[in-house]
CSV table of C-alpha atoms in Angstrom, one decimal:
chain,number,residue,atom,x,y,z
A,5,UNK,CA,37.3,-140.8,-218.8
A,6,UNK,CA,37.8,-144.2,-217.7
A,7,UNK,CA,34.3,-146.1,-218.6
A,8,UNK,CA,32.3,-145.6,-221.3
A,9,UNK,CA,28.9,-147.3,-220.9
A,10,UNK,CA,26.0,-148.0,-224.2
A,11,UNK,CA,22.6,-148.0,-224.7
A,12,UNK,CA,21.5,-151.1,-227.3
A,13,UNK,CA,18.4,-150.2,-228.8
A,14,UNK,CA,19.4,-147.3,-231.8
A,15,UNK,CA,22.6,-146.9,-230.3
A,16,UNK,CA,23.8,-150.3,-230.7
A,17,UNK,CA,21.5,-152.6,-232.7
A,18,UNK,CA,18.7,-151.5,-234.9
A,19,UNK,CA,15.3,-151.6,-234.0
A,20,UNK,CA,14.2,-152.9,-237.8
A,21,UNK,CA,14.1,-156.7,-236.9
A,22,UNK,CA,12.2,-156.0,-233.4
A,23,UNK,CA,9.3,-154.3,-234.9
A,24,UNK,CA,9.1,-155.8,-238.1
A,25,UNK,CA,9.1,-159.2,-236.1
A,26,UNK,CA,5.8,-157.5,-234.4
A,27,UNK,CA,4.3,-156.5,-237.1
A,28,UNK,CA,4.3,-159.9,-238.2
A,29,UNK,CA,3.0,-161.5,-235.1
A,30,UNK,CA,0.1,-159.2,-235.7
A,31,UNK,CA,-0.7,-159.2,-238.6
A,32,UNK,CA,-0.3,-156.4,-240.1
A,33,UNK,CA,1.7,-154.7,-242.9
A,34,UNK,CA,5.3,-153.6,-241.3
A,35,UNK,CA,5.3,-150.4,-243.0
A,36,UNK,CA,2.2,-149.5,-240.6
A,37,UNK,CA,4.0,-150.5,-237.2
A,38,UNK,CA,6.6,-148.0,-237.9
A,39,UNK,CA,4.5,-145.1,-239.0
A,40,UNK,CA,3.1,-145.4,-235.8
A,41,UNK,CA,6.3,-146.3,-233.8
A,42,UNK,CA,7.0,-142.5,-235.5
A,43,UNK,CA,3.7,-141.4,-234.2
A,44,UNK,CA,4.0,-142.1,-230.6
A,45,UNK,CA,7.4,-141.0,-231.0
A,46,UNK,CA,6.7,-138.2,-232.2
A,47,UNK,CA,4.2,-137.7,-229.2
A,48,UNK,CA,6.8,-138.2,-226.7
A,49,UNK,CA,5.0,-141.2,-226.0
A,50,UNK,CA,6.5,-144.6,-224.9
A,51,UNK,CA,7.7,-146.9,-228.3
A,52,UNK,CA,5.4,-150.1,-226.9
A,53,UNK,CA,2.5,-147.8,-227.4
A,54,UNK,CA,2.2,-148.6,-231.0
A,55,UNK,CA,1.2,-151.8,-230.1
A,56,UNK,CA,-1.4,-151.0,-228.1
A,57,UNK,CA,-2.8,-149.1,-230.8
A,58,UNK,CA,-2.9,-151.7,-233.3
A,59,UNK,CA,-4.5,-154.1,-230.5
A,60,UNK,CA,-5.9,-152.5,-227.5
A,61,UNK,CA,-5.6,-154.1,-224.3
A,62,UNK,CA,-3.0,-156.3,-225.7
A,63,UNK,CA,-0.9,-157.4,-222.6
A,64,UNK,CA,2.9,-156.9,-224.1
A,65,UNK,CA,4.8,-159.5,-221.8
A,66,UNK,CA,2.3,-162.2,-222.7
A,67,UNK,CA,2.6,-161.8,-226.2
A,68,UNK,CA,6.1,-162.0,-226.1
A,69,UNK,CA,5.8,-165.2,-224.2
A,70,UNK,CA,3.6,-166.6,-226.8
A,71,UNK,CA,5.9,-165.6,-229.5
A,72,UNK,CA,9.1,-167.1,-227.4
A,73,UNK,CA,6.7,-170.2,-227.1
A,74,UNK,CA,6.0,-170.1,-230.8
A,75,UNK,CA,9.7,-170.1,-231.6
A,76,UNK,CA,9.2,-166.3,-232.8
A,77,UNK,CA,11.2,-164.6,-230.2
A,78,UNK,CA,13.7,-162.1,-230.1
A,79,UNK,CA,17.1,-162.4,-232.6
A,80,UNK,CA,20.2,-160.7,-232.8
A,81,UNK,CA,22.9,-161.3,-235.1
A,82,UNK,CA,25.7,-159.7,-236.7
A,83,UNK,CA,23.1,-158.2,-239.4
A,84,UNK,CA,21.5,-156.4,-236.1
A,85,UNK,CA,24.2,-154.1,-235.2
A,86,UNK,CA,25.3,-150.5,-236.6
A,87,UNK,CA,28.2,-151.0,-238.8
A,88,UNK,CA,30.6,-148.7,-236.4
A,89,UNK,CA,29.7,-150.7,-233.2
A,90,UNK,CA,32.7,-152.9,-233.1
A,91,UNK,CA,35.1,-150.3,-234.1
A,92,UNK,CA,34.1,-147.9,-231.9
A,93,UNK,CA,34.4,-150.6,-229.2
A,94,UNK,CA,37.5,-151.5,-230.1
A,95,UNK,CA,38.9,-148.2,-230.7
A,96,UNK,CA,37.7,-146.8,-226.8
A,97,UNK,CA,39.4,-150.7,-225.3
A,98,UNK,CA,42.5,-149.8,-227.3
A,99,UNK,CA,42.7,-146.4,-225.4
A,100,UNK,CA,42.4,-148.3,-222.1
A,101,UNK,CA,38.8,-147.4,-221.7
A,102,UNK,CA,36.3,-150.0,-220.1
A,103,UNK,CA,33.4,-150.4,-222.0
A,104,UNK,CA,30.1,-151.5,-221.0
A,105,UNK,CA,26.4,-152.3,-222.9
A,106,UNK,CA,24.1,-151.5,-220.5
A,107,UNK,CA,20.0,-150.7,-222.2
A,108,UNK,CA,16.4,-151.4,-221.5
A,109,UNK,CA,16.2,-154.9,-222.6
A,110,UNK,CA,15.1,-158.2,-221.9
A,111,UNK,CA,17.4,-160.9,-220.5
A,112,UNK,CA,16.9,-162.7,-224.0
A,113,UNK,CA,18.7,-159.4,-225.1
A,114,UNK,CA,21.5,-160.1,-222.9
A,115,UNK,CA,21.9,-163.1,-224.0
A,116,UNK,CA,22.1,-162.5,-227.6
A,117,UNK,CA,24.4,-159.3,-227.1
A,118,UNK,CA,27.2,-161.3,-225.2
A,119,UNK,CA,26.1,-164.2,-227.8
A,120,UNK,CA,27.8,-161.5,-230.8
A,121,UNK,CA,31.4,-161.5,-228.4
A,122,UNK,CA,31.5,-157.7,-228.7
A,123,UNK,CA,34.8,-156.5,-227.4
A,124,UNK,CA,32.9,-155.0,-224.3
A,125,UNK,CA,34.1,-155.9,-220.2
A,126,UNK,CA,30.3,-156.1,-219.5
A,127,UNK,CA,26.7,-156.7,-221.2
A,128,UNK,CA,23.8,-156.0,-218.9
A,129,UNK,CA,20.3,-155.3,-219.2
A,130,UNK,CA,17.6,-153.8,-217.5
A,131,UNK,CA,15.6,-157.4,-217.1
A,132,UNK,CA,18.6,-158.7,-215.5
A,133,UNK,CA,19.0,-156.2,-213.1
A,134,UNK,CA,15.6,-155.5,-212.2
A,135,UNK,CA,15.9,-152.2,-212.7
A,136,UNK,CA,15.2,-149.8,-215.9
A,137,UNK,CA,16.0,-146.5,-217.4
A,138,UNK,CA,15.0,-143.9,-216.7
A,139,UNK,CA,14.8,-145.0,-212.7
A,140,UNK,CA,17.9,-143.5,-210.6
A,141,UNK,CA,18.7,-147.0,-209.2
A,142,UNK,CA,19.3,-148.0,-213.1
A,143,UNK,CA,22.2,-145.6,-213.4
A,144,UNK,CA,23.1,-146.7,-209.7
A,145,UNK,CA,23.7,-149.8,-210.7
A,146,UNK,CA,25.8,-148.3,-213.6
A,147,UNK,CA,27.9,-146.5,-211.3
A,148,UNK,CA,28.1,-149.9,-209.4
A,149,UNK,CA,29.5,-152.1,-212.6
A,150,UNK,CA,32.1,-149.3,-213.6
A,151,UNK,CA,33.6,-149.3,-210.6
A,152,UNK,CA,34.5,-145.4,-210.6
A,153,UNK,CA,33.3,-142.3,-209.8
A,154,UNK,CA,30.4,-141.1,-211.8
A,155,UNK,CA,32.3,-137.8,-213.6
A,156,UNK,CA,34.6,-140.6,-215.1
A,157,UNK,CA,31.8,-142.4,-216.5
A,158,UNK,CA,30.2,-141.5,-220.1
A,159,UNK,CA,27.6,-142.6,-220.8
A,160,UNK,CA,26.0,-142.7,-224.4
A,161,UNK,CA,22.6,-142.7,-226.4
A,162,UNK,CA,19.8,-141.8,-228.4
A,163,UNK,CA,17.2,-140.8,-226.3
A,164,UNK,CA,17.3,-137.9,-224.4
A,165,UNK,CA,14.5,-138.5,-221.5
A,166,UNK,CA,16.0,-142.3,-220.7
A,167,UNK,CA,19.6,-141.9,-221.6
A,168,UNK,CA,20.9,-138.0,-221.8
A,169,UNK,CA,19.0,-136.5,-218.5
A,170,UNK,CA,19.1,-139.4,-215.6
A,171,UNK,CA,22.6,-139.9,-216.6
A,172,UNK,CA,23.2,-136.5,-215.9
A,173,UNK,CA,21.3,-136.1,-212.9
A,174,UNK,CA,23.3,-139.2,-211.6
A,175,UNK,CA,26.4,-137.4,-211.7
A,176,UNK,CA,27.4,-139.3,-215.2
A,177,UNK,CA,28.7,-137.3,-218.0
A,178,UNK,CA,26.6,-137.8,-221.2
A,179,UNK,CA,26.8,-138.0,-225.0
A,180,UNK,CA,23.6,-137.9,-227.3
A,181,UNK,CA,23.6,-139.5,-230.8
A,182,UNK,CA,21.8,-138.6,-233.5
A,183,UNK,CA,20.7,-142.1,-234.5
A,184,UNK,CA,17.2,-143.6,-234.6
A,185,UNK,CA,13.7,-141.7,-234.6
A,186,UNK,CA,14.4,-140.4,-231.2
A,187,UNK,CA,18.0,-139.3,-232.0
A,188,UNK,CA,16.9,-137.3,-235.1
A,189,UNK,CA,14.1,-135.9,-233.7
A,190,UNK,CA,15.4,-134.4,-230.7
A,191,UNK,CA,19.0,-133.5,-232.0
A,192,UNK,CA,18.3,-130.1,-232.3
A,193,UNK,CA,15.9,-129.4,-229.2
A,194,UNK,CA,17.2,-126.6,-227.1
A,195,UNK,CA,17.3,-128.6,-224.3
A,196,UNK,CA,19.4,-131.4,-225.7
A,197,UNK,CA,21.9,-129.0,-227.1
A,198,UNK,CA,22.4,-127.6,-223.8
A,199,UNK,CA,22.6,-130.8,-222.0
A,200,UNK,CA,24.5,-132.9,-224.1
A,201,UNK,CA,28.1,-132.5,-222.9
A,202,UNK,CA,29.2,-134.3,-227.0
A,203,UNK,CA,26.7,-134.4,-229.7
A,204,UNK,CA,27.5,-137.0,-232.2
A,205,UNK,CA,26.6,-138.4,-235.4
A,206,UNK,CA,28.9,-142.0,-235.3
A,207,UNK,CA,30.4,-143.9,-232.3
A,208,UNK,CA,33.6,-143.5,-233.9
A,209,UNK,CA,33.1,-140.0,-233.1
A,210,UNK,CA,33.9,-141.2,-229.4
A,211,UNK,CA,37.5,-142.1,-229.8
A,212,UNK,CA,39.6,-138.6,-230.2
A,213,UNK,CA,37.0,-137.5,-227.3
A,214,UNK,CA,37.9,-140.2,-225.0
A,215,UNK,CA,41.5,-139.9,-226.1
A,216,UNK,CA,41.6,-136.3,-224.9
A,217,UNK,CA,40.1,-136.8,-222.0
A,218,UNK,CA,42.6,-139.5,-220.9
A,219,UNK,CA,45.6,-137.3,-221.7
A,220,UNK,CA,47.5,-136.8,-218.8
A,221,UNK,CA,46.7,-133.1,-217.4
């Protein structure tokens, strides 16, 4: 295995600030935008669609303009991320593995990431490429930046409909995590067990796997 490539959101950072930093723009109490981030989870339903139930019509991208305008936009800092992110970083660039961050995020997001200097070869995100999971040309692109063929590339998530399947179906092989609403909820779904080439609970996890793998046969 020669590249191992990251989701952010609940694989990465946690989602806490992002929502809570919602909640506040609206108004409302933060406990209630994540019952119903749960609830359109739940539903199989897109994570933004909270929002739209706590202010229909709301156009997303303008009100994250206005916040950004405000000086209420997006943070990350070292609070943000999972505490076994930078060891499981360094862990797969010790082994000789190039890692990647590549997510559905803004280009704020990008900035920020690469702002934290995580021992990564490349941060990318959606926004900057134009491009988003679960599209094919996302995990084109993917294949593009790891600079191998797509069996040597693993790629690694919570989410099984924009992170396990594409990646699959582009050829990648895939690892799910159980981390986040979407990672517990679907951890045990038939489907995911069967598709999942590794199921794990920590990104440390990822080290003996990619260490085997890289054995000489």
């Amino acid at each position: 295995m020669e590249t191992i490539v990251f989701d952010v959101g609940e694989t990465l950072v946690r989602d806490d600030r992002h929502w809570a930093s919602w909640a506040d723009w609206l108004g409302v109490p933060r406990h209630t935008v994540s019952a119903l981030v749960g609830a359109v989870t739940a539903q199989g339903r897109d994570n933004a669609d909270a929002l739209h139930l706590i202010k229909p019509g709301i156009d997303v991208g303008e009100a994250y303009r206005a916040r950004e305008a405000a000086g209420r936009g997006e943070h990350l800092d070292e609070s943000d991320l999972y505490p076994d992110v930078r060891p499981a970083l360094a862990g797969l660039h010790e082994l000789g593995a190039r890692v990647i961050i590549a997510g559905n995020q803004t280009a704020r997001a990008g900035e920020l990431l690469r702002g934290l200097d995580l021992p990564a070869d490349l941060v990318v995100t959606s926004d900057e490429w134009g491009v988003a999971k679960p599209s094919a040309e996302f995990f084109a692109r993917v294949v593009e930046v790891a600079d191998t063929v797509p069996e040597r590339i693993l790629y690694v998530g919570d989410h099984p409909m924009h992170d396990l399947f594409p990646a699959q179906r582009a050829g990648l092989r895939a690892a799910h995590l159980r981390r986040g609403p979407w990672g517990y909820l679907t951890a045990d779904d038939p489907d995911v067990v069967a598709a999942a080439d590794w199921r794990i609970d920590t990104l440390t996890q990822l080290t003996p796997i990619v260490a085997e793998l890289r054995q000489p046969a």
